[in-house]
Amino acid sequence: MSQGPYLLRNQVIADIDQIDVYEANQGYQPLRKALKEYDPKALVEMVKASGLRGRGGAGFPTGMKWSFLPNDGRPRYLVVNSDEAEPGTFKDRELIEKNPHQLIEGMIISSYATGAREAYVYCRGEFLYGAAQLKRAVAEAYQHGYLGENILDSGFSLDIKVYRGAGAYICGEESALLESLEGKRGNPRLKPPFPAVAGLYGMPTVVNNVETICNLPPLVENGPEWYRTMGTEKSPGLKVMSVSGHVNRPGNYEIPLSTPLRSLIEDYAGGIKGGRQVKAIIPGGSSVPVLTADKLDTPVDYEAILAAGSMLGSGGCIVIDDQTCMVAVSARLVRFYREESCGKCTPCREGTFWMTDVLERMEAGAGNPRDLDLIRDMADNIAGKCFCPLGDASLGVVVSAMKYFEDEFEAHVTEHSCPMGARLYDTVNH
Amino acid sequence: MKPKWQVWANEAKAEFPKANSALLPLLHRIQTEEGYLSENTINDVAELLQLPVPYVESVVSFYSLYFQKPVGKRVIHVCVGLSCALNGSDQLMHHLEGKLGIQEGQTTQDGEVTLLEAECLAACDLAPVAQVNLRFVAPVESADALLAKEVNS
């Protein structure tokens, strides 16, 4: 058994983005093994047995997702979601920029397993460098016979194409991503049908996150039992956590699932800057509820984080220190959703706009005591009332922050100023 | 329409032959050279890909990285996401506005620099983060350092 890291191998092997270095470090060996020793069905069973769950945010079992593809002879597609734009999440950027061949190898194995002959990587438009790295790596993979016709004499053929979006968070939602990949506005589609049945160009499609697919080479190499030696029964394996905010060593850390949150923040990310204390943690990207400091001993896995009152989501862990105003934090995040709302549904389009306005005026000292109930009322009228998850996502932080830090929200409207001195939020136009 | 756009359109269609998948790549390529997508350009792209003009317009207007008005030679995006904000991005934006003599969303009179906000750029470990013509500059040490390196050099 090799030693980790298994996904962020770039952190220990220099220049692993170059194919000769990747090959010299067992790169593309798992692909040989997969093509030689497994038929596609056995690979799907292996992924099921491993318990690997989608790392994009929803945590849906990957093997099960693959098995939803109808067996009707139509062409199938694999689409890799690299539209990483959930605030606090930056793992896929590191993976595509620094270790692109592992993604490509994972895509070939996944395509072989699911019967796709054509695969796409959808990068967000801002990933100009990441997309260039991937294109270069794809070209290298063709030259070395890992892509194209009859890969390694297996009879299996695959083409990979790299596609760049043009700036829209909503395209991270899988059906909006497919719309964008078809050259349209990134409006989410009605589901069902799910992409497995009618996805890209109306054909059966698997959409998986970059990190999910990067798990395939080590999984094939080491087997599902190995994967289950880490984490828990329902959350086995490895997760890349992106830690940012007020920590000494922000960065991506590959951890076995169920590592305590405290260890992630203190041991991996070097603790809180300036010796201050943790006030709140957003453990899974900006769409999930905040956790308070008393939850620091929660294991980082899907079930434990859920039981603690939040979600593991994408693994974008934003750590907030005790000098920071939670009204400001909430305002900043709701504003993000205001900017990224596609405008289709009134509750999301108008609700995020109005709520940003109210939070910003509170932070600027111009709020009034009715604002707290107003925010609750707006939240109630957004939740569950929109076509896609973006509206609901805008509420995770603000609703939980109001619950845990109600005094702080109240102080803003009774004292007509920010008790923390409005250090963070100084660009509002009040 | 420039003659090479026809070549680019054919290349985009060859790479992405299905549905209208050639549209975004072609728009990227033309904007990279032209700076922005004028009404005439949008008409040309519609003609090249045999798409209705309002359709192309609706796609262009949906995505924040397509510009429908002229921009500076250097487009500076300052990330204002939460992790960057916790690490001084608002102050950075203020300083850049002051040094450049423009507000966020504007272009300097000499046409050199456009200053824009960006939503989270997925580089929170390097906060505060900026992009200059979509190239990461991170972490940004100061407004002066950014301008000295990226604009005045």
XYZ file of C-alpha atoms in Angstrom:
583
model
C 0.000 0.000 0.000
C 1.418 3.348 -1.008
C 1.478 6.327 1.313
C -0.806 9.317 0.880
C -1.671 11.917 -0.131
C -3.654 10.119 -2.798
C -5.372 13.059 -4.455
C -3.163 16.075 -3.761
C -0.041 14.191 -4.819
C 1.318 17.462 -6.176
C 1.914 18.507 -2.560
C 4.687 15.891 -2.245
C 5.820 15.242 -5.821
C 7.231 18.188 -7.770
C 6.114 18.650 -11.381
C 3.569 15.840 -11.261
C 1.556 17.883 -13.735
C 4.072 16.695 -16.358
C 3.200 13.314 -17.842
C 6.687 11.816 -17.514
C 6.770 12.655 -13.800
C 3.235 11.355 -13.363
C 4.131 8.104 -15.136
C 7.339 7.733 -13.109
C 5.173 7.822 -9.982
C 2.834 4.973 -10.944
C 0.655 7.291 -13.003
C -1.605 5.538 -15.542
C -0.816 2.155 -13.932
C -4.303 2.010 -12.341
C -5.728 2.642 -15.830
C -3.795 -0.344 -17.211
C -5.053 -2.437 -14.332
C -8.652 -1.294 -14.837
C -8.640 -2.023 -18.570
C -6.874 -5.363 -18.179
C -8.369 -6.863 -15.051
C -11.887 -5.448 -14.858
C -14.917 -5.320 -17.037
C -17.012 -2.154 -16.766
C -19.633 -3.750 -14.539
C -16.989 -4.883 -12.057
C -15.655 -1.342 -11.857
C -19.101 0.054 -11.080
C -19.433 -2.595 -8.369
C -16.029 -1.618 -6.993
C -17.048 2.032 -6.749
C -20.292 0.991 -5.063
C -18.384 -1.206 -2.623
C -15.985 1.600 -1.781
C -18.845 3.814 -0.618
C -17.352 6.793 -2.486
C -19.747 9.729 -2.364
C -19.838 12.705 -4.721
C -17.436 15.408 -3.556
C -19.131 18.333 -5.269
C -21.479 19.037 -2.401
C -24.458 16.692 -2.404
C -22.526 13.605 -1.283
C -24.580 11.232 -3.437
C -23.101 7.713 -3.741
C -21.077 7.701 -6.973
C -21.519 4.027 -7.848
C -25.272 4.340 -7.488
C -25.319 7.422 -9.720
C -23.459 5.453 -12.380
C -25.906 2.579 -12.190
C -28.862 4.861 -13.038
C -27.754 5.055 -16.680
C -30.390 3.356 -18.845
C -29.193 0.460 -20.962
C -30.818 1.567 -24.187
C -27.894 1.730 -26.585
C -27.815 5.515 -26.837
C -24.406 7.250 -26.630
C -23.391 8.188 -23.104
C -21.349 11.073 -21.839
C -19.201 11.727 -18.823
C -19.111 15.385 -17.777
C -16.746 16.538 -15.065
C -17.878 19.535 -13.081
C -15.002 21.957 -12.537
C -17.218 25.007 -12.193
C -15.863 25.491 -8.700
C -17.386 28.721 -7.410
C -18.906 27.977 -4.015
C -17.315 30.573 -1.726
C -14.666 28.950 0.433
C -14.034 26.047 -1.948
C -10.789 25.828 -3.915
C -9.833 22.162 -4.082
C -10.701 21.491 -7.720
C -8.561 24.431 -8.819
C -5.506 22.894 -7.158
C -6.311 19.459 -8.589
C -6.659 20.640 -12.201
C -3.763 23.094 -12.056
C -1.281 20.912 -10.211
C -2.337 17.291 -10.779
C -4.314 17.259 -14.051
C -3.247 13.784 -15.163
C -4.911 12.180 -12.174
C -8.210 13.733 -13.248
C -7.683 12.571 -16.822
C -6.785 9.056 -15.688
C -9.844 9.027 -13.429
C -11.990 10.183 -16.353
C -10.744 7.385 -18.592
C -11.446 4.776 -15.907
C -14.877 6.281 -15.183
C -15.760 6.464 -18.873
C -14.740 2.848 -19.349
C -16.888 1.878 -16.354
C -19.940 3.832 -17.494
C -19.615 3.200 -21.235
C -18.953 6.798 -22.275
C -16.987 7.354 -25.472
C -16.781 11.086 -25.095
C -16.044 13.040 -21.919
C -16.024 16.730 -21.101
C -14.463 18.840 -18.392
C -16.450 22.004 -17.735
C -14.137 24.584 -16.128
C -15.459 27.874 -14.821
C -14.470 30.749 -17.095
C -12.132 32.217 -14.493
C -9.982 29.047 -14.595
C -8.037 30.214 -17.626
C -4.830 28.646 -16.307
C -6.543 25.502 -15.018
C -8.202 24.931 -18.389
C -4.877 25.497 -20.164
C -3.188 22.984 -17.867
C -5.901 20.445 -18.575
C -5.703 20.998 -22.338
C -1.961 20.511 -22.252
C -2.304 17.359 -20.144
C -5.032 15.991 -22.430
C -2.735 16.521 -25.438
C 0.056 14.660 -23.608
C -2.326 11.815 -22.781
C -3.240 11.494 -26.477
C 0.457 11.400 -27.433
C 1.085 8.631 -24.917
C -1.815 6.520 -26.140
C -4.096 6.967 -23.120
C -6.750 8.757 -25.167
C -8.125 8.280 -28.660
C -8.830 5.008 -30.431
C -8.195 1.626 -28.865
C -6.539 2.801 -25.649
C -3.635 0.512 -24.634
C -4.944 -2.150 -27.003
C -8.034 -2.613 -24.877
C -10.526 -1.941 -27.625
C -11.861 0.971 -25.569
C -11.772 4.442 -27.133
C -12.315 7.843 -25.565
C -12.054 11.522 -26.427
C -11.814 14.227 -23.761
C -12.681 17.848 -24.418
C -12.014 20.810 -22.160
C -14.691 23.506 -22.149
C -14.645 26.887 -20.405
C -17.721 28.586 -18.982
C -17.896 32.346 -18.861
C -18.672 33.415 -15.336
C -21.800 32.065 -13.614
C -21.937 30.262 -10.253
C -25.230 28.618 -11.175
C -23.461 26.566 -13.845
C -22.084 24.468 -10.992
C -25.609 23.057 -10.710
C -25.434 20.030 -12.977
C -28.381 20.755 -15.249
C -27.377 24.424 -15.665
C -23.873 23.198 -16.471
C -25.258 20.999 -19.237
C -27.244 23.927 -20.643
C -24.067 25.999 -20.679
C -22.122 23.193 -22.308
C -24.770 23.165 -25.028
C -24.074 26.838 -25.687
C -27.047 28.296 -23.850
C -27.735 30.514 -20.861
C -27.013 28.580 -17.692
C -30.598 28.181 -16.507
C -31.232 25.028 -14.470
C -33.458 22.402 -16.047
C -36.550 20.856 -14.573
C -35.794 17.507 -12.931
C -36.737 14.781 -13.608
C -35.529 13.730 -16.072
C -32.164 13.571 -14.361
C -28.962 13.759 -16.430
C -28.526 9.980 -16.179
C -31.575 9.661 -18.432
C -31.508 12.886 -20.453
C -28.319 14.871 -19.946
C -25.879 16.375 -22.401
C -27.471 16.649 -25.860
C -30.399 14.719 -24.421
C -28.286 11.601 -23.930
C -27.579 9.568 -20.767
C -24.932 11.513 -18.867
C -22.937 11.144 -15.686
C -21.963 14.441 -14.083
C -19.281 14.106 -11.416
C -17.106 16.542 -9.517
C -13.339 16.796 -10.175
C -12.374 15.448 -6.754
C -14.778 12.508 -7.060
C -13.170 11.415 -10.322
C -9.639 11.921 -8.933
C -10.447 9.183 -6.394
C -10.656 6.542 -9.130
C -6.940 5.853 -9.754
C -6.054 5.227 -6.071
C -9.289 3.297 -5.649
C -8.466 0.951 -8.522
C -4.887 0.631 -7.314
C -5.695 -0.133 -3.681
C -9.206 -1.547 -3.763
C -12.469 -0.709 -2.007
C -11.464 -2.383 1.265
C -8.545 0.024 1.521
C -10.884 2.963 0.889
C -13.088 1.787 3.719
C -10.175 1.675 6.178
C -10.643 5.444 6.345
C -13.672 7.368 7.529
C -16.912 5.786 8.683
C -19.397 3.232 7.411
C -21.495 5.848 5.615
C -18.679 8.326 4.917
C -15.698 6.238 3.919
C -12.463 7.426 2.413
C -10.656 10.663 1.831
C -11.842 14.227 1.487
C -10.011 17.335 0.433
C -10.939 20.144 2.788
C -10.299 23.726 1.687
C -9.580 25.736 4.818
C -9.584 29.523 4.633
C -10.492 32.617 6.593
C -8.734 33.459 9.856
C -6.293 30.558 9.993
C -2.509 30.621 9.977
C -2.066 28.136 7.132
C -5.013 28.345 4.755
C -4.911 25.635 2.108
C -6.212 22.323 0.831
C -5.778 19.392 3.188
C -6.477 15.795 2.274
C -7.871 14.107 5.355
C -9.392 10.748 6.172
C -13.085 11.443 6.747
C -14.102 11.686 10.422
C -10.961 13.652 11.343
C -12.126 16.091 14.065
C -12.855 19.629 12.935
C -10.531 20.891 15.654
C -7.662 18.876 14.251
C -8.342 20.182 10.748
C -8.238 23.767 11.972
C -5.466 23.482 14.560
C -3.147 20.744 13.339
C -3.544 21.084 9.593
C -4.375 24.768 9.166
C -2.186 25.997 12.007
C -4.887 27.433 14.265
C -6.397 30.892 14.405
C -4.357 33.934 13.439
C -3.094 36.197 16.187
C -3.964 33.720 18.936
C -7.646 34.676 18.755
C -10.529 32.269 19.265
C -12.862 30.516 16.833
C -16.257 32.162 16.692
C -17.915 30.276 13.864
C -17.086 27.758 11.176
C -18.775 27.363 7.815
C -17.749 23.756 7.193
C -18.952 23.009 3.678
C -19.011 26.086 1.478
C -21.124 29.216 1.740
C -24.461 27.431 1.354
C -24.359 25.541 4.642
C -25.312 26.651 8.173
C -22.566 27.894 10.489
C -21.261 25.852 13.389
C -20.276 27.496 16.661
C -17.016 26.913 18.531
C -18.597 24.322 20.849
C -18.888 22.032 17.807
C -15.133 21.879 17.205
C -14.919 18.255 18.295
C -17.324 17.170 15.555
C -15.787 14.605 13.205
C -15.588 15.860 9.640
C -17.890 13.413 7.866
C -21.299 13.713 6.230
C -23.402 12.312 9.083
C -21.575 13.928 11.996
C -21.586 17.401 10.446
C -25.272 16.978 9.650
C -25.994 15.920 13.224
C -24.106 18.996 14.462
C -26.475 21.182 12.448
C -24.669 21.821 9.189
C -23.488 19.997 6.065
C -20.130 18.828 4.768
C -21.064 20.107 1.300
C -18.080 20.823 -0.894
C -15.604 20.836 1.997
C -14.996 24.577 1.776
C -14.294 25.348 5.414
C -14.305 29.047 6.271
C -13.046 29.776 9.781
C -14.198 33.006 11.419
C -12.522 34.508 14.473
C -14.074 36.189 17.513
C -13.400 39.718 16.236
C -15.747 39.287 13.288
C -19.318 40.501 12.988
C -21.793 37.840 11.919
C -24.147 40.398 10.382
C -21.298 41.418 8.092
C -20.531 37.802 7.257
C -24.200 37.145 6.489
C -24.496 40.287 4.385
C -21.464 39.356 2.343
C -22.723 35.860 1.616
C -26.299 36.833 0.795
C -24.877 39.465 -1.532
C -23.016 36.691 -3.338
C -26.298 34.901 -4.037
C -27.883 38.187 -5.110
C -25.117 38.580 -7.696
C -25.371 34.983 -8.847
C -29.153 34.574 -8.938
C -30.151 33.924 -12.538
C -33.307 35.959 -11.967
C -35.776 33.312 -13.052
C -37.616 32.880 -9.750
C -39.016 35.879 -7.906
C -38.285 34.649 -4.352
C -34.592 34.219 -5.143
C -34.145 37.248 -7.427
C -36.015 39.727 -5.225
C -35.428 37.989 -1.907
C -31.638 37.933 -2.079
C -31.649 41.551 -3.294
C -33.882 42.761 -0.480
C -32.187 40.703 2.197
C -28.767 42.034 1.200
C -30.161 45.536 1.478
C -31.560 44.927 4.961
C -28.388 43.242 6.246
C -26.194 45.989 4.819
C -28.282 48.736 6.373
C -28.169 46.925 9.720
C -24.404 46.680 9.470
C -24.198 50.370 8.586
C -26.256 51.298 11.651
C -29.384 52.198 9.727
C -31.414 49.139 10.671
C -34.527 49.091 12.788
C -35.935 46.557 15.261
C -38.412 45.208 12.727
C -35.566 44.087 10.479
C -34.944 40.847 12.342
C -38.493 39.639 11.777
C -38.316 40.940 8.247
C -35.272 38.771 7.535
C -37.008 35.728 9.022
C -40.071 36.441 6.923
C -38.020 36.825 3.749
C -36.136 33.605 4.511
C -39.418 31.800 4.967
C -40.597 33.079 1.597
C -37.450 31.981 -0.234
C -36.978 28.553 1.361
C -38.323 25.763 -0.807
C -39.999 28.181 -3.192
C -37.461 28.301 -6.004
C -36.853 26.176 -9.060
C -33.227 25.345 -8.204
C -31.241 25.137 -4.957
C -29.669 28.614 -5.220
C -32.413 30.388 -3.277
C -32.208 27.932 -0.406
C -28.419 28.076 -0.509
C -28.541 31.809 0.167
C -30.175 31.164 3.545
C -27.852 28.637 5.186
C -25.519 31.094 6.838
C -27.868 33.990 7.590
C -30.589 31.892 9.208
C -28.158 29.910 11.367
C -26.145 33.007 12.282
C -29.345 34.712 13.477
C -30.134 31.682 15.577
C -26.730 31.365 17.239
C -25.822 35.053 17.420
C -29.222 36.659 17.943
C -27.843 39.150 20.494
C -25.383 40.410 17.948
C -28.064 40.911 15.294
C -30.278 42.673 17.859
C -27.465 44.945 19.016
C -27.099 46.235 15.458
C -30.651 47.529 15.405
C -30.964 48.678 19.029
C -27.604 50.448 19.128
C -27.748 51.532 15.473
C -24.192 50.475 14.812
C -22.053 47.415 14.525
C -20.736 46.389 17.926
C -17.684 44.923 16.211
C -16.857 48.236 14.548
C -17.921 47.271 11.018
C -14.331 46.457 10.140
C -15.186 43.987 7.462
C -17.996 45.662 5.704
C -16.829 49.083 4.672
C -17.797 49.177 1.046
C -21.526 49.535 1.543
C -22.999 52.672 0.134
C -24.907 53.866 3.166
C -16.223 40.660 -39.551
C -12.595 39.675 -39.703
C -11.686 36.884 -42.159
C -10.024 34.799 -39.459
C -13.258 34.696 -37.450
C -14.621 32.365 -40.107
C -11.610 30.095 -39.502
C -12.128 30.290 -35.741
C -15.820 29.514 -36.134
C -14.988 26.451 -38.184
C -12.444 25.312 -35.617
C -14.924 25.763 -32.771
C -17.581 23.857 -34.709
C -15.115 21.072 -35.458
C -14.159 20.752 -31.788
C -17.711 21.081 -30.445
C -19.994 19.994 -33.276
C -23.156 19.312 -31.304
C -25.955 21.706 -30.323
C -24.603 25.250 -30.003
C -21.541 24.203 -28.023
C -19.226 26.148 -30.338
C -20.743 29.465 -29.222
C -19.011 30.049 -25.882
C -15.535 29.051 -27.154
C -15.901 31.316 -30.187
C -17.071 34.251 -28.072
C -14.091 33.749 -25.730
C -11.653 33.716 -28.614
C -13.014 36.826 -30.278
C -13.304 38.776 -27.043
C -9.724 37.906 -26.076
C -8.588 39.716 -29.199
C -11.206 42.455 -29.462
C -11.505 43.259 -25.757
C -15.289 43.192 -25.806
C -18.266 41.984 -27.818
C -19.870 44.876 -29.663
C -23.308 44.757 -31.227
C -21.661 44.241 -34.595
C -19.535 41.415 -33.251
C -22.602 39.710 -31.824
C -24.299 40.002 -35.219
C -21.226 38.509 -36.883
C -21.051 35.601 -34.446
C -24.731 34.897 -34.982
C -24.116 34.801 -38.727
C -21.024 32.610 -38.395
C -22.825 29.997 -36.318
C -26.189 30.483 -38.028
C -27.922 31.423 -34.801
C -30.557 34.109 -34.193
C -29.014 37.401 -33.025
C -31.294 37.677 -29.953
C -30.196 34.189 -28.933
C -26.512 35.121 -29.033
C -27.291 38.359 -27.184
C -29.153 36.455 -24.486
C -26.202 34.131 -23.966
C -23.655 36.954 -23.925
C -25.668 38.921 -21.374
C -26.023 35.922 -19.060
C -22.321 35.449 -18.358
C -20.305 37.951 -16.360
C -17.054 37.424 -18.268
C -18.459 38.611 -21.591
C -18.221 42.376 -21.916
C -20.700 44.287 -24.028
C -18.910 47.590 -23.558
C -15.246 48.452 -24.146
C -12.918 47.628 -21.267
C -9.358 48.616 -20.437
C -6.305 46.786 -21.732
C -6.054 45.298 -18.288
C -9.166 44.116 -16.516
C -8.542 43.803 -12.788
C -11.003 41.589 -10.946
C -10.789 41.933 -7.166
C -12.361 38.990 -5.372
C -14.865 40.181 -2.782
C -15.840 36.734 -1.537
C -16.045 36.112 2.190
C -12.587 34.631 2.678
C -11.018 37.520 0.774
C -13.158 40.014 2.683
C -11.922 38.511 5.954
C -8.416 39.204 4.648
C -8.794 42.798 3.548
C -10.296 42.726 0.050
C -12.606 45.686 0.741
C -9.660 47.842 1.765
C -7.756 46.639 -1.290
C -10.642 47.648 -3.550
C -10.802 51.096 -1.891
C -7.093 51.618 -2.349
C -7.228 50.592 -5.990
C -10.151 52.942 -6.588
C -8.163 55.750 -5.009
C -4.937 55.056 -6.898
C -6.686 54.645 -10.241
C -9.085 57.522 -9.684
C -12.090 55.424 -10.676
C -14.898 53.546 -9.001
C -15.449 49.809 -9.174
C -17.058 49.056 -12.539
C -15.253 51.871 -14.348
C -12.331 52.219 -16.760
C -9.518 54.748 -16.465
C -9.696 57.636 -18.930
C -6.599 56.476 -20.768
C -8.312 53.153 -21.418
C -5.618 51.205 -19.570
C -7.437 49.665 -16.621
C -10.934 48.431 -15.820
C -11.626 47.680 -12.159
C -14.273 45.064 -11.356
C -15.513 43.043 -8.429
C -15.335 39.272 -8.753
C -17.353 36.787 -6.813
C -15.338 34.038 -5.107
C -12.470 33.083 -7.443
C -11.794 29.731 -5.750
C -8.382 30.739 -4.439
C -9.341 31.525 -0.828
C -6.055 30.078 0.463
C -4.292 33.002 -1.223
C -6.637 35.761 -0.038
C -6.872 38.570 -0.881
C -7.011 37.519 -4.517
C -7.168 39.414 -7.783
C -7.073 38.436 -11.420
C -5.568 40.576 -14.152
C -7.001 39.519 -17.505
C -8.019 36.288 -15.758
C -4.476 35.564 -14.573
C -4.313 35.022 -10.812
C -2.358 37.559 -8.775
C -2.427 36.191 -5.285
C -2.027 37.000 -2.565
C -2.130 40.710 -3.337
C 0.294 42.416 -0.969
C -1.011 45.916 -1.556
C -2.726 48.056 -4.157
C 0.632 49.691 -4.919
C 2.368 46.358 -5.410
C -0.405 45.131 -7.697
C -0.375 48.258 -9.845
C 3.429 48.424 -9.984
C 3.687 44.857 -11.170
C 0.659 44.549 -13.409
C -0.098 48.015 -14.741
C 2.892 50.333 -14.593
C 5.526 47.857 -15.735
